[in-house]
Structure formats: C-alpha cells, structure tokens
Amino acid sequence: MHCNQDPNLELSLARRVIIFLIGTVESMLFAGTIFGWPQLVHVLKVEGLYGDLCDGTTHSMHQHNRSELQPSSSSSSSTSSQANTFNNTRCAAHNTTFEVSMSQEVGVEQCSPQDERFALIFTLTVGCYSVPGVLIGYLLHHAGLRVTRVCAGTMLTISFLFLGMATKESPHWLFPAMILMALGGNQLRMSLVQFGDLFPLHRSTAITLLSGMYAASAAIFLIFQETASRGIARAHVCWFLACVSSLTIFFSFLMPVHHIPVQDNYEPERKTTEAKAAVPLTTSLLSGSSFLHQYWFFMALFAVNNYQQTYNIWITTTACSVREAGLYSLIYSYGSLFCVFFGPVGGVFTDYMVRRASKTRSELSRRVKEIQASFWPLLVTSMSTTITYISILFFHPAAIYISIVSLFITRPCAIAVSNAYLRIRFPADHFNRLLGIYGTVTSLLMFMQYPHFMWAQQMYYPAHVTVLVLLALSYMNPIHLLFTPLMKDAVIIRDNLDEEQQHSAKVNRL
C-alpha cells in the first residue's frame, strides 16, 4: 500500500493543536495501561482471582501472626526467609499482625502459585506489548496513521470488555484482556510519537511529552480500587472505559490519512540535493549506535518491568498488614500521575541543546552537537533506573518510597527519551520502522522475565544483582555519544554528505 496523501499537505495551527491535545489525552489514558499491573494485581487478589491455586488450609484463616507466616511453597528461597525474618522484627516491634481480607478466602498474603500465575500473565502481556512492533512500524509506514489508530482503538475497547468479564469463577478472561490491551496500547503509543512533527522547532519536547504521558495511564487501574470501596462493580467501570477508549476510533478521522507532515532543520539543503539516494534502513539498523541503543532500551525496560512484576510480592513481604500493603499499592498508582511532569524534561533539555548547537558555524559540527544533546537525558534515565532497581534489594518502607520517587523519572523517560534520541540520531524516514524493530526485539527478549522471576523465587539476591550488573553495561550507550569523531562519521553516513558539505558553513534553518 502506497501513501496517497498530498505531499504538500499543510495543517493549520488550530488543527495541529487539536490533534496534539487529543494525542496527549489518549497517551495519558491508554498508551501504557498495562504497566499499572501492580495495582491491578492487588485488586484481583482481593477479589480472589486464582485464589484456588493456594493451599486452602494455609490461607483459610482470617488472621495470621506475621511471625508465623512461612513461604507458601517449596519454591520460596532462603533469601525470602531472611526477608521475612527482617520484616517480622519490624512488625513485632510495632505489635501488629498481618490481616487477610475478611471478604475472600484468599487475601493479599504471599501465595507462590498465585504469584507465579500473575507473573506469567504479566510476562506474556509485556511481551505482546511490543513483539508486533516491527509490524506496527511497517503498518504506519505503508498503511498510515488512520488505519493503525482504528485497529488500536478496536483492540482497547474489546480488552476492557474482556477485563470486566474476568471474575473469580472465570479468571481465564484475564489473559485475552491483557494481551489485547497491550497490543492496542502499543499501536496507539507508536502512532502518537509522530505527532512531535506537528511542531518542528520543539520536536523533542513534543515527542517526550507524548511518549512520557503513557506512564500516567498506569494509574488508570487505581479507579478499580477506589470504586470498589464505594460498592461499584469492576465490570461497570470496565464498560465505561471501553466506551471512552472507543473514541480513539472516531478521533482518527480528524487526522491526516497517512502521516503527519515532516520537516527537518536541514530540509532546505536536502531539497537542493536531488542526486542523492536515500540511506538504506539497514545502514541505520546495523550501526554501532543502533546496537548500543537496542541494548540500553532493553535493559531499561527489563529493569522497570522486573520491578513492577516484583512490586506486589515485595510490598507484601515488607508490609505488616493488608492495609499497609494497600497503602503502598495506592502510592504506586498515585505516583504514576506525577510521571507526566518528568517525561517532557528530557525533551525540553534536548531542544535547548539543539538550539545552542544552531550557533555553531560548521554545519557538520552543528549536526553532531544535535545528536550529543541526548547524552544527559539518556544518562539520567540510566541512573534513575539503577536506583529504582537497587531499592528492591531492601525490605524496608524507606526503600519502597525511594523506588517510587526514582520511578517518576524512569518510567516516562525510558521510552520518551529513547524516542527523542531515535528521531535525532537516525533519518526521519527510518523512524517508524526502527521504533517497531526495537520494540519487537525488546519484547522477544522480555520473555526472559518469567524465568528470571522463577530464579528470583529461589535465589532472590543473585537474580536481581545480575540484572544490576547488566544494567551497568547499558551506560555505554550515552557515553559513546561523547566521542565526537565517531559522531561525525555517523552524521556523514546518516545525511550522505559529500566532501564539500562536510566543510560548509551552517545553512538557513526553519
């Protein structure tokens, strides 16, 4: 399918603003809903989903002394016992007990078979979030924006209907609900990224704002906990969310059929260079920067998703009561709302550095500095990811609060900063396809989450320290941007510059 959009299409300022606002709200509501998994798990556990997998004799009591809690299966490790011992001491000092939900046979206490089932669902969900990314990238490139968005809206609507059908008696609806939510959410997220081209002079800020907004959608499951306390059935809430998500389909007809018109800072020069062939996609894909960024992107998301998958077990082990565990779950969800303030920061800084680079007299040096503008956003994201992950090694409330604060930066920036960097580092024509390829590769590797979860059940500290070591290696991605000769070669290849252009003075820019 070829693009049938007018190449000279221009959007009025009012239309651009409306499209951008629609994209911002959609990203904030539905682009990354599945990453609110810890909050949803807490709600589902209280409702008793997969509670039948637990030992009824062990969990039928409505109250357990925290000091008497033991690992619920042989898969629990000696490390978990050490964590419980530490926690027991803290809880004993407060003379508290761990209360199980009175309304269900199984509450939110640790139950390894139940935890493993939820971990399996989350692993499959995260894998499905971006495994089809390469197909979505090519779908955007060939079929266009409208077709992709209609598919996304349809999947999201059906996913919320299925989630409403998931009950203690019929938990199997949870699998297709989460998978469709992941597929639809990622299609929506990838289609929104190109909205940054609506404002070329503030492209990085716009991209990181749209990309970072997906982190706020993780808080949508907070609605279930709040409405349950008021006696509103989860199914009714899901029907409402299905109606809201269906609006994505109708809003798609307000947007260009194929893509948002693209303008680059050096577009005038490109238009005068007619004899040059386009740079092949493989040139970008097989570059050193591509491999380093693929590894960085995977490790950032792997660490964040491992943290989210471990979070419910971690807070249950640390908490002294169901109420305390519920508090940590609420804080996690409310914290997601603050993520939206941190996502655009990297883009604002990148745009600022790009504007500073515009003062450079050499055209080649200017373009190099534009790429290097992503150094600090990438580095800060790596540091915040490391702090978030280190926190789960400590079973203490302070560690939980520290992890949530650092997650404010990590969750939105892991994707937002990555998208802004890809848009600067590689040709614009490669952006959608690279975005899809990186997403697919990352998601295929993300299936290692479940084996890692099982390993952490047996050997908690070795499993998580290994991730920290691998995470440290990902720092090579921002560091390699500091090697200016390497970046000069990258720019020459990316823009197919001849000898004269490499030594030319800066050109007029938009």
CSV table of C-alpha atoms in Angstrom, one decimal, residues 13-456:
chain,number,residue,atom,x,y,z
A,13,LEU,CA,-2.2,25.9,13.7
A,14,ALA,CA,-5.6,25.2,15.2
A,15,ARG,CA,-5.8,21.7,13.7
A,16,ARG,CA,-2.2,20.9,14.9
A,17,VAL,CA,-3.1,22.0,18.4
A,18,ILE,CA,-6.3,19.9,18.5
A,19,ILE,CA,-4.5,16.8,17.1
A,20,PHE,CA,-1.7,17.2,19.7
A,21,LEU,CA,-4.1,17.7,22.6
A,22,ILE,CA,-6.1,14.6,21.5
A,23,GLY,CA,-2.9,12.6,21.3
A,24,THR,CA,-1.8,13.8,24.8
A,25,VAL,CA,-5.0,12.7,26.4
A,26,GLU,CA,-5.0,9.4,24.6
A,27,SER,CA,-1.5,8.7,25.7
A,28,MET,CA,-2.3,9.6,29.3
A,29,LEU,CA,-5.3,7.3,29.4
A,30,PHE,CA,-4.5,4.2,27.3
A,31,ALA,CA,-1.0,4.1,25.8
A,32,GLY,CA,0.6,2.2,28.7
A,33,THR,CA,-2.3,1.0,30.8
A,34,ILE,CA,-0.8,-2.5,31.3
A,35,PHE,CA,2.1,-1.0,33.3
A,36,GLY,CA,-0.3,-0.4,36.2
A,37,TRP,CA,-0.2,-4.1,36.7
A,38,PRO,CA,0.9,-4.0,40.4
A,39,GLN,CA,-2.2,-2.0,41.2
A,40,LEU,CA,-4.5,-4.4,39.2
A,41,VAL,CA,-2.9,-7.4,40.9
A,42,HIS,CA,-3.7,-6.1,44.3
A,43,VAL,CA,-7.4,-5.6,43.3
A,44,LEU,CA,-7.6,-9.1,41.7
A,45,LYS,CA,-6.0,-10.7,44.7
A,46,VAL,CA,-8.6,-9.1,47.0
A,47,GLU,CA,-11.3,-10.4,44.7
A,48,GLY,CA,-9.8,-13.9,44.9
A,49,LEU,CA,-8.8,-14.5,41.2
A,50,TYR,CA,-6.6,-17.6,41.1
A,51,GLY,CA,-7.1,-18.0,44.8
A,52,ASP,CA,-8.0,-21.6,44.2
A,53,LEU,CA,-4.3,-22.3,43.4
A,54,CYS,CA,-3.3,-21.6,47.0
A,55,ASP,CA,-3.4,-24.1,49.9
A,56,GLY,CA,-6.8,-23.7,51.4
A,57,THR,CA,-5.7,-24.9,54.8
A,58,THR,CA,-2.9,-22.4,54.9
A,59,HIS,CA,-4.9,-19.4,53.8
A,60,SER,CA,-8.4,-20.1,55.1
A,61,MET,CA,-7.7,-18.3,58.4
A,62,HIS,CA,-8.6,-14.7,58.5
A,63,GLN,CA,-5.7,-13.7,60.6
A,64,HIS,CA,-2.1,-14.8,60.9
A,65,ASN,CA,0.6,-13.6,63.1
A,66,ARG,CA,3.3,-12.1,60.9
A,67,SER,CA,5.9,-14.1,62.7
A,68,GLU,CA,4.1,-17.3,61.8
A,69,LEU,CA,4.0,-16.6,58.1
A,70,GLN,CA,6.1,-19.1,56.1
A,71,PRO,CA,6.8,-19.4,52.4
A,72,SER,CA,3.7,-21.0,50.8
A,73,SER,CA,5.6,-23.4,48.6
A,74,SER,CA,9.0,-25.1,48.2
A,75,SER,CA,9.9,-22.6,45.5
A,76,SER,CA,10.4,-19.9,48.2
A,77,SER,CA,14.1,-19.3,48.9
A,78,SER,CA,16.2,-19.0,51.9
A,79,THR,CA,16.5,-15.3,50.9
A,80,SER,CA,12.8,-14.9,51.2
A,81,SER,CA,13.0,-16.3,54.7
A,82,GLN,CA,15.7,-13.8,55.5
A,83,ALA,CA,13.4,-11.0,54.2
A,84,ASN,CA,10.5,-12.3,56.3
A,85,THR,CA,12.8,-12.5,59.4
A,86,PHE,CA,13.7,-8.9,58.9
A,87,ASN,CA,10.1,-7.9,58.4
A,88,ASN,CA,8.9,-9.9,61.3
A,89,THR,CA,11.3,-8.0,63.6
A,90,ARG,CA,10.0,-4.6,62.4
A,91,CYS,CA,6.3,-5.7,62.6
A,92,ALA,CA,6.8,-7.3,66.1
A,93,ALA,CA,8.3,-4.1,67.3
A,94,HIS,CA,5.0,-2.4,66.3
A,95,ASN,CA,3.0,-5.3,67.8
A,96,THR,CA,1.0,-5.6,64.5
A,97,THR,CA,-0.5,-8.6,62.7
A,98,PHE,CA,-0.9,-9.3,59.0
A,99,GLU,CA,-4.7,-9.4,58.4
A,100,VAL,CA,-6.1,-11.4,55.5
A,101,SER,CA,-9.1,-9.9,53.6
A,102,MET,CA,-12.3,-10.9,55.5
A,103,SER,CA,-14.4,-11.0,52.4
A,104,GLN,CA,-12.4,-13.5,50.5
A,105,GLU,CA,-10.9,-16.9,51.2
A,106,VAL,CA,-7.6,-15.6,50.0
A,107,GLY,CA,-6.3,-12.1,50.7
A,108,VAL,CA,-3.2,-10.4,49.5
A,109,GLU,CA,-0.8,-12.5,51.6
A,110,GLN,CA,2.0,-14.3,49.8
A,111,CYS,CA,0.9,-17.4,47.8
A,112,SER,CA,3.6,-18.6,45.4
A,113,PRO,CA,1.3,-20.5,42.9
A,114,GLN,CA,-1.0,-17.4,42.6
A,115,ASP,CA,2.0,-15.0,42.3
A,116,GLU,CA,3.5,-17.2,39.6
A,117,ARG,CA,0.3,-17.2,37.6
A,118,PHE,CA,0.1,-13.4,37.7
A,119,ALA,CA,3.8,-13.2,36.8
A,120,LEU,CA,3.2,-15.4,33.8
A,121,ILE,CA,0.3,-13.2,32.6
A,122,PHE,CA,2.4,-10.1,33.0
A,123,THR,CA,5.3,-11.6,31.2
A,124,LEU,CA,3.1,-12.6,28.2
A,125,THR,CA,1.4,-9.1,28.4
A,126,VAL,CA,4.6,-7.2,28.3
A,127,GLY,CA,5.9,-9.4,25.5
A,128,CYS,CA,2.8,-8.8,23.4
A,129,TYR,CA,3.1,-5.1,24.1
A,130,SER,CA,5.9,-4.7,21.6
A,131,VAL,CA,6.5,-8.0,19.9
A,132,PRO,CA,4.4,-6.9,16.9
A,133,GLY,CA,6.2,-3.5,17.0
A,134,VAL,CA,8.0,-4.2,13.7
A,135,LEU,CA,4.6,-4.9,12.0
A,136,ILE,CA,3.2,-1.8,13.5
A,137,GLY,CA,6.1,0.2,12.3
A,138,TYR,CA,5.6,-1.0,8.7
A,139,LEU,CA,1.8,-0.6,9.1
A,140,LEU,CA,2.4,3.1,9.9
A,141,HIS,CA,4.9,3.4,7.1
A,142,HIS,CA,2.7,1.8,4.4
A,143,ALA,CA,-1.0,1.8,5.6
A,144,GLY,CA,-0.7,5.0,7.5
A,145,LEU,CA,-1.9,6.7,10.7
A,146,ARG,CA,-5.7,6.3,10.4
A,147,VAL,CA,-5.7,2.5,9.8
A,148,THR,CA,-3.3,2.0,12.7
A,149,ARG,CA,-5.3,4.0,15.1
A,150,VAL,CA,-8.6,2.4,14.2
A,151,CYS,CA,-7.0,-1.0,14.9
A,152,ALA,CA,-5.7,0.2,18.2
A,153,GLY,CA,-9.0,1.7,19.4
A,154,THR,CA,-10.8,-1.5,18.5
A,155,MET,CA,-8.4,-3.7,20.5
A,156,LEU,CA,-8.5,-1.4,23.5
A,157,THR,CA,-12.3,-1.4,23.6
A,158,ILE,CA,-12.5,-5.2,23.4
A,159,SER,CA,-9.8,-5.6,26.1
A,160,PHE,CA,-11.8,-3.6,28.7
A,161,LEU,CA,-14.9,-5.6,27.9
A,162,PHE,CA,-13.0,-8.8,28.5
A,163,LEU,CA,-11.4,-7.4,31.7
A,164,GLY,CA,-14.9,-6.8,33.0
A,165,MET,CA,-15.8,-10.4,32.3
A,166,ALA,CA,-12.8,-11.7,34.4
A,167,THR,CA,-14.1,-12.9,37.8
A,168,LYS,CA,-13.0,-15.4,40.5
A,169,GLU,CA,-15.2,-18.0,38.8
A,170,SER,CA,-14.0,-17.1,35.2
A,171,PRO,CA,-10.4,-15.8,35.6
A,172,HIS,CA,-9.4,-17.1,32.1
A,173,TRP,CA,-10.8,-13.8,30.5
A,174,LEU,CA,-7.8,-12.0,32.1
A,175,PHE,CA,-5.4,-13.5,29.5
A,176,PRO,CA,-7.1,-12.1,26.3
A,177,ALA,CA,-8.0,-8.9,28.1
A,178,MET,CA,-4.4,-8.0,29.0
A,179,ILE,CA,-3.0,-9.2,25.7
A,180,LEU,CA,-5.4,-7.1,23.6
A,181,MET,CA,-4.8,-4.1,26.0
A,182,ALA,CA,-1.1,-4.5,25.3
A,183,LEU,CA,-1.5,-4.8,21.5
A,184,GLY,CA,-3.8,-1.8,21.3
A,185,GLY,CA,-1.9,0.3,23.8
A,186,ASN,CA,1.4,-0.1,21.8
A,187,GLN,CA,-0.2,0.6,18.5
A,188,LEU,CA,-1.7,3.8,19.9
A,189,ARG,CA,1.6,4.8,21.5
A,190,MET,CA,3.6,4.3,18.3
A,191,SER,CA,1.1,6.2,16.2
A,192,LEU,CA,1.2,9.2,18.6
A,193,VAL,CA,5.0,9.6,18.5
A,194,GLN,CA,5.0,11.1,15.1
A,195,PHE,CA,2.8,13.9,16.5
A,196,GLY,CA,6.1,15.5,17.6
A,197,ASP,CA,6.4,16.6,13.9
A,198,LEU,CA,3.5,19.0,14.4
A,199,PHE,CA,5.9,21.4,16.0
A,200,PRO,CA,9.3,21.1,14.3
A,201,LEU,CA,11.1,23.7,16.4
A,202,HIS,CA,10.0,21.9,19.6
A,203,ARG,CA,10.1,18.3,18.3
A,204,SER,CA,12.0,16.7,21.1
A,205,THR,CA,9.8,18.3,23.8
A,206,ALA,CA,6.7,17.2,22.0
A,207,ILE,CA,7.9,13.7,21.5
A,208,THR,CA,8.9,13.2,25.1
A,209,LEU,CA,5.7,14.8,26.3
A,210,LEU,CA,3.6,12.4,24.2
A,211,SER,CA,5.8,9.4,25.0
A,212,GLY,CA,6.1,10.2,28.7
A,213,MET,CA,2.4,10.6,29.1
A,214,TYR,CA,1.9,6.8,28.6
A,215,ALA,CA,3.3,6.4,32.2
A,216,ALA,CA,0.3,8.2,33.6
A,217,SER,CA,-2.0,5.6,32.0
A,218,ALA,CA,-0.6,3.1,34.5
A,219,ALA,CA,-2.7,4.8,37.2
A,220,ILE,CA,-6.0,4.0,35.5
A,221,PHE,CA,-6.3,0.8,37.5
A,222,LEU,CA,-6.5,3.0,40.6
A,223,ILE,CA,-10.1,3.5,39.6
A,224,PHE,CA,-10.9,-0.1,40.4
A,225,GLN,CA,-9.7,0.2,44.0
A,226,GLU,CA,-11.4,3.5,44.6
A,227,THR,CA,-14.7,2.4,43.0
A,228,ALA,CA,-14.7,-1.0,44.9
A,229,SER,CA,-14.6,0.9,48.2
A,230,ARG,CA,-17.8,2.6,47.1
A,231,GLY,CA,-19.5,-0.5,46.1
A,232,ILE,CA,-19.2,-0.1,42.3
A,233,ALA,CA,-18.6,-3.3,40.4
A,234,ARG,CA,-15.4,-3.6,38.4
A,235,ALA,CA,-17.4,-4.8,35.4
A,236,HIS,CA,-19.3,-1.5,35.3
A,237,VAL,CA,-16.1,0.5,35.4
A,238,CYS,CA,-14.7,-1.6,32.5
A,239,TRP,CA,-17.8,-0.9,30.4
A,240,PHE,CA,-17.3,2.8,30.9
A,241,LEU,CA,-13.6,2.6,30.0
A,242,ALA,CA,-14.5,0.6,26.9
A,243,CYS,CA,-16.8,3.4,25.8
A,244,VAL,CA,-14.1,6.1,26.4
A,245,SER,CA,-11.4,4.1,24.5
A,246,SER,CA,-13.7,3.7,21.5
A,247,LEU,CA,-13.5,7.5,21.0
A,248,THR,CA,-10.0,6.8,19.6
A,249,ILE,CA,-11.6,5.4,16.5
A,250,PHE,CA,-13.7,8.5,15.8
A,251,PHE,CA,-10.9,11.0,16.6
A,252,SER,CA,-8.7,9.2,13.9
A,253,PHE,CA,-10.8,10.9,11.2
A,254,LEU,CA,-9.7,14.3,12.3
A,255,MET,CA,-6.1,13.5,11.5
A,256,PRO,CA,-4.2,13.1,8.2
A,257,VAL,CA,-4.8,9.8,6.5
A,258,HIS,CA,-1.2,8.7,6.2
A,259,HIS,CA,1.2,10.6,8.4
A,260,ILE,CA,2.0,14.0,10.0
A,261,PRO,CA,3.9,16.2,7.5
A,262,VAL,CA,7.7,16.1,8.3
A,263,GLN,CA,10.1,19.0,8.3
A,264,ASP,CA,13.7,18.7,9.4
A,265,ASN,CA,16.0,21.6,10.5
A,266,TYR,CA,18.2,20.9,7.4
A,267,GLU,CA,15.3,20.2,5.0
A,268,PRO,CA,16.3,23.1,2.7
A,269,GLU,CA,19.7,21.5,2.0
A,270,ARG,CA,18.1,18.1,1.4
A,271,LYS,CA,15.7,19.5,-1.2
A,272,THR,CA,18.6,21.0,-3.2
A,273,THR,CA,20.4,17.7,-3.2
A,274,GLU,CA,18.4,15.8,-5.7
A,275,ALA,CA,21.0,13.4,-7.0
A,276,LYS,CA,21.5,11.6,-3.6
A,277,ALA,CA,19.8,8.3,-2.9
A,278,ALA,CA,18.0,7.7,0.3
A,279,VAL,CA,20.0,6.0,3.1
A,280,PRO,CA,19.0,2.3,3.4
A,281,LEU,CA,17.3,1.2,6.6
A,282,THR,CA,20.0,-1.5,7.1
A,283,THR,CA,22.6,1.3,7.4
A,284,SER,CA,20.9,2.7,10.5
A,285,LEU,CA,19.9,-0.7,11.9
A,286,LEU,CA,23.3,-2.3,11.7
A,287,SER,CA,25.3,0.7,13.1
A,288,GLY,CA,27.1,0.7,16.4
A,289,SER,CA,24.8,3.3,17.8
A,290,SER,CA,21.8,1.1,16.9
A,291,PHE,CA,23.2,-2.0,18.8
A,292,LEU,CA,24.1,0.1,21.8
A,293,HIS,CA,20.7,1.8,21.9
A,294,GLN,CA,18.9,-1.5,21.5
A,295,TYR,CA,20.7,-2.9,24.5
A,296,TRP,CA,20.1,0.2,26.5
A,297,PHE,CA,16.4,0.2,25.7
A,298,PHE,CA,16.0,-3.4,26.5
A,299,MET,CA,17.8,-3.2,29.9
A,300,ALA,CA,15.9,-0.1,30.9
A,301,LEU,CA,12.5,-1.7,30.2
A,302,PHE,CA,13.6,-5.1,31.5
A,303,ALA,CA,14.6,-3.5,34.8
A,304,VAL,CA,11.4,-1.5,35.1
A,305,ASN,CA,9.2,-4.5,34.2
A,306,ASN,CA,11.0,-6.7,36.7
A,307,TYR,CA,10.5,-4.1,39.3
A,308,GLN,CA,6.8,-3.9,38.5
A,309,GLN,CA,6.5,-7.7,38.5
A,310,THR,CA,8.2,-8.0,41.8
A,311,TYR,CA,6.5,-5.0,43.4
A,312,ASN,CA,3.4,-6.7,44.8
A,313,ILE,CA,5.5,-9.5,46.4
A,314,TRP,CA,8.0,-7.0,47.7
A,315,ILE,CA,5.4,-4.8,49.4
A,316,THR,CA,3.6,-7.9,50.8
A,317,THR,CA,6.8,-9.1,52.3
A,318,THR,CA,7.7,-5.7,53.7
A,319,ALA,CA,4.2,-4.7,55.0
A,320,CYS,CA,2.8,-5.7,58.4
A,321,SER,CA,-0.8,-5.7,57.4
A,322,VAL,CA,-3.1,-5.7,54.4
A,323,ARG,CA,-3.9,-2.1,55.0
A,324,GLU,CA,-0.1,-1.2,54.8
A,325,ALA,CA,0.3,-3.3,51.6
A,326,GLY,CA,-2.8,-1.5,50.1
A,327,LEU,CA,-1.2,1.9,51.0
A,328,TYR,CA,1.9,1.0,49.1
A,329,SER,CA,-0.2,-0.1,46.2
A,330,LEU,CA,-2.1,3.2,46.2
A,331,ILE,CA,1.1,5.2,46.4
A,332,TYR,CA,2.4,3.4,43.4
A,333,SER,CA,-0.7,4.3,41.4
A,334,TYR,CA,-0.8,7.9,42.5
A,335,GLY,CA,2.9,8.2,41.8
A,336,SER,CA,2.1,7.3,38.2
A,337,LEU,CA,0.2,10.6,37.9
A,338,PHE,CA,3.4,12.5,38.7
A,339,CYS,CA,5.3,10.8,35.9
A,340,VAL,CA,3.8,13.2,33.4
A,341,PHE,CA,5.8,16.1,34.8
A,342,PHE,CA,9.1,14.3,34.3
A,343,GLY,CA,8.6,12.9,30.8
A,344,PRO,CA,9.0,16.2,28.9
A,345,VAL,CA,12.0,17.4,30.9
A,346,GLY,CA,14.4,15.4,28.8
A,347,GLY,CA,12.8,16.7,25.6
A,348,VAL,CA,13.0,20.3,26.8
A,349,PHE,CA,16.6,19.9,27.7
A,350,THR,CA,17.3,18.3,24.3
A,351,ASP,CA,15.6,21.1,22.4
A,352,TYR,CA,17.6,23.6,24.4
A,353,MET,CA,20.9,21.9,23.5
A,354,VAL,CA,19.8,21.7,19.8
A,355,ARG,CA,19.1,25.5,19.8
A,356,ARG,CA,22.6,26.1,21.3
A,357,ALA,CA,24.0,23.9,18.6
A,358,SER,CA,22.4,26.2,16.0
A,359,LYS,CA,25.0,28.8,16.9
A,360,THR,CA,27.8,26.5,15.6
A,361,ARG,CA,29.4,27.9,12.4
A,362,SER,CA,30.2,24.5,10.9
A,363,GLU,CA,27.2,22.6,9.6
A,364,LEU,CA,28.8,19.2,10.4
A,365,SER,CA,29.6,20.2,13.9
A,366,ARG,CA,26.1,21.5,14.4
A,367,ARG,CA,24.6,18.2,13.5
A,368,VAL,CA,27.0,16.3,15.7
A,369,LYS,CA,26.0,18.5,18.7
A,370,GLU,CA,22.4,17.9,18.0
A,371,ILE,CA,23.0,14.1,18.4
A,372,GLN,CA,25.1,14.7,21.5
A,373,ALA,CA,22.2,16.7,23.0
A,374,SER,CA,20.7,13.4,24.1
A,375,PHE,CA,23.6,12.5,26.3
A,376,TRP,CA,22.3,13.8,29.6
A,377,PRO,CA,18.7,12.6,29.2
A,378,LEU,CA,20.0,9.1,28.4
A,379,LEU,CA,22.4,9.2,31.3
A,380,VAL,CA,19.9,10.5,33.9
A,381,THR,CA,17.4,7.9,32.8
A,382,SER,CA,20.0,5.1,33.3
A,383,MET,CA,20.9,6.4,36.8
A,384,SER,CA,17.2,6.6,37.9
A,385,THR,CA,16.6,3.1,36.5
A,386,THR,CA,19.5,1.8,38.6
A,387,ILE,CA,18.2,3.5,41.8
A,388,THR,CA,14.8,2.1,41.2
A,389,TYR,CA,16.1,-1.5,40.8
A,390,ILE,CA,18.5,-1.4,43.7
A,391,SER,CA,15.6,-0.5,46.0
A,392,ILE,CA,14.0,-4.0,45.7
A,393,LEU,CA,17.1,-5.4,47.5
A,394,PHE,CA,15.9,-3.8,50.7
A,395,PHE,CA,12.8,-4.9,52.6
A,396,HIS,CA,12.0,-1.6,54.3
A,397,PRO,CA,9.3,1.1,53.7
A,398,ALA,CA,12.0,3.7,53.0
A,399,ALA,CA,13.3,1.6,50.1
A,400,ILE,CA,9.7,1.5,48.7
A,401,TYR,CA,9.3,5.3,48.8
A,402,ILE,CA,12.8,5.8,47.2
A,403,SER,CA,11.9,3.4,44.4
A,404,ILE,CA,8.6,5.2,43.7
A,405,VAL,CA,10.3,8.6,43.6
A,406,SER,CA,13.0,7.4,41.2
A,407,LEU,CA,10.3,5.6,39.2
A,408,PHE,CA,8.8,9.1,38.5
A,409,ILE,CA,11.8,9.7,36.2
A,410,THR,CA,12.5,6.1,35.0
A,411,ARG,CA,9.1,5.1,33.7
A,412,PRO,CA,8.3,8.0,31.4
A,413,CYS,CA,11.8,8.7,30.3
A,414,ALA,CA,12.8,5.1,29.4
A,415,ILE,CA,10.6,5.4,26.3
A,416,ALA,CA,10.3,9.1,25.9
A,417,VAL,CA,14.0,9.9,25.9
A,418,SER,CA,14.6,6.8,23.6
A,419,ASN,CA,12.1,8.1,21.0
A,420,ALA,CA,13.5,11.6,21.0
A,421,TYR,CA,17.0,10.2,20.6
A,422,LEU,CA,16.0,7.9,17.7
A,423,ARG,CA,14.3,10.8,15.9
A,424,ILE,CA,17.6,12.9,16.1
A,425,ARG,CA,20.1,10.1,15.6
A,426,PHE,CA,18.7,8.4,12.5
A,427,PRO,CA,16.9,9.6,9.3
A,428,ALA,CA,13.3,10.6,9.8
A,429,ASP,CA,12.2,8.1,7.1
A,430,HIS,CA,13.6,5.3,9.3
A,431,PHE,CA,11.9,6.4,12.5
A,432,ASN,CA,8.6,4.4,12.5
A,433,ARG,CA,10.3,1.2,11.3
A,434,LEU,CA,13.2,1.5,13.7
A,435,LEU,CA,10.7,2.1,16.5
A,436,GLY,CA,8.9,-1.1,15.6
A,437,ILE,CA,12.0,-3.2,15.2
A,438,TYR,CA,13.5,-2.1,18.5
A,439,GLY,CA,10.2,-2.7,20.2
A,440,THR,CA,9.8,-6.2,18.7
A,441,VAL,CA,13.4,-7.3,19.6
A,442,THR,CA,13.0,-5.9,23.1
A,443,SER,CA,9.7,-7.7,23.7
A,444,LEU,CA,11.0,-11.0,22.4
A,445,LEU,CA,13.9,-10.7,24.9
A,446,MET,CA,11.4,-9.6,27.6
A,447,PHE,CA,10.1,-13.2,27.8
A,448,MET,CA,13.1,-13.8,30.0
A,449,GLN,CA,11.2,-12.1,32.7
A,450,TYR,CA,9.3,-15.2,33.7
A,451,PRO,CA,12.4,-17.4,34.1
A,452,HIS,CA,14.1,-14.6,36.0
A,453,PHE,CA,11.1,-14.4,38.3
A,454,MET,CA,11.3,-18.1,39.0
A,455,TRP,CA,15.0,-17.8,39.6
A,456,ALA,CA,14.4,-14.9,42.0
